[in-house]
Amino acid sequence: MEKGTVIIGIDPDIQESGVGAVFDDKKFLAYKMNFPALIDYLKAMNESCKIKVVIEGGWLNKSNWHVLNKFMTAVKAAAIGRSTGMNHQTGILIVECCKHYNIPCEIIKPLKKCWKGKDGKITQDEIAYFVSAGQKLPRMNQDQRDALLLAWVCAGYPVRVMPKKPQTTLQKTIRAFDG
């Protein structure tokens, strides 16, 4: 990351997008903002300091039907498709607004989901482990954590995975019998 540049990660959502700002001293902020407030924030930040906006482009993935199964109805599939499309459109509009206001931006393919949370999403404890050396963070929703992770990675800062807790002898024995 270039000195003095603030990296702003955005996880677009139709209600409130997750926004994570990472500064060159590894300080960070995480917000959730509706669309008009987000555009106002980006304009104000662009006027006051050097920024780079990175937007999670879910529309770059070929598909996102990780919940599709034999129990899903056509109505449920249509609702998920509609919601996904609206989120994608929100991201596309954020990119258009950035270009209109000459705000440097980049669309990033969603990061691999390899975390301990549901569906491989990052948990509160995992993000706290590498952005604040394990200190307790204010509660963040999933969009805020995703946006902060995106900004952190794009800033070039290291992402450390939490070490696994050592297993007791009893846990090892049970695991051995379970195969």
Short mmCIF file of N, CA and C in Angstrom, two decimals, residues 166-178:
data_model
loop_
_atom_site.label_atom_id
_atom_site.label_comp_id
_atom_site.label_asym_id
_atom_site.label_seq_id
_atom_site.Cartn_x
_atom_site.Cartn_y
_atom_site.Cartn_z
N PRO A 166 -5.09 -26.94 21.13
CA PRO A 166 -4.60 -28.31 21.25
C PRO A 166 -5.69 -29.23 21.80
N GLN A 167 -5.72 -30.45 21.29
CA GLN A 167 -6.73 -31.41 21.74
C GLN A 167 -6.25 -32.13 22.99
N THR A 168 -7.21 -32.42 23.85
CA THR A 168 -6.89 -33.21 25.03
C THR A 168 -6.73 -34.67 24.61
N THR A 169 -6.18 -35.47 25.51
CA THR A 169 -6.01 -36.90 25.22
C THR A 169 -7.37 -37.55 24.98
N LEU A 170 -8.37 -37.15 25.74
CA LEU A 170 -9.71 -37.71 25.56
C LEU A 170 -10.25 -37.39 24.17
N GLN A 171 -10.09 -36.14 23.72
CA GLN A 171 -10.56 -35.76 22.39
C GLN A 171 -9.84 -36.54 21.31
N LYS A 172 -8.53 -36.74 21.47
CA LYS A 172 -7.77 -37.52 20.49
C LYS A 172 -8.25 -38.97 20.45
N THR A 173 -8.54 -39.54 21.61
CA THR A 173 -9.02 -40.92 21.68
C THR A 173 -10.37 -41.06 21.01
N ILE A 174 -11.28 -40.14 21.28
CA ILE A 174 -12.61 -40.17 20.67
C ILE A 174 -12.49 -40.04 19.16
N ARG A 175 -11.65 -39.15 18.69
CA ARG A 175 -11.47 -38.97 17.26
C ARG A 175 -10.90 -40.24 16.62
N ALA A 176 -9.98 -40.91 17.31
CA ALA A 176 -9.39 -42.14 16.78
C ALA A 176 -10.44 -43.23 16.62
N PHE A 177 -11.38 -43.33 17.57
CA PHE A 177 -12.43 -44.34 17.47
C PHE A 177 -13.47 -43.98 16.42
N ASP A 178 -13.73 -42.69 16.23
CA ASP A 178 -14.71 -42.26 15.22
C ASP A 178 -14.18 -42.47 13.81
#
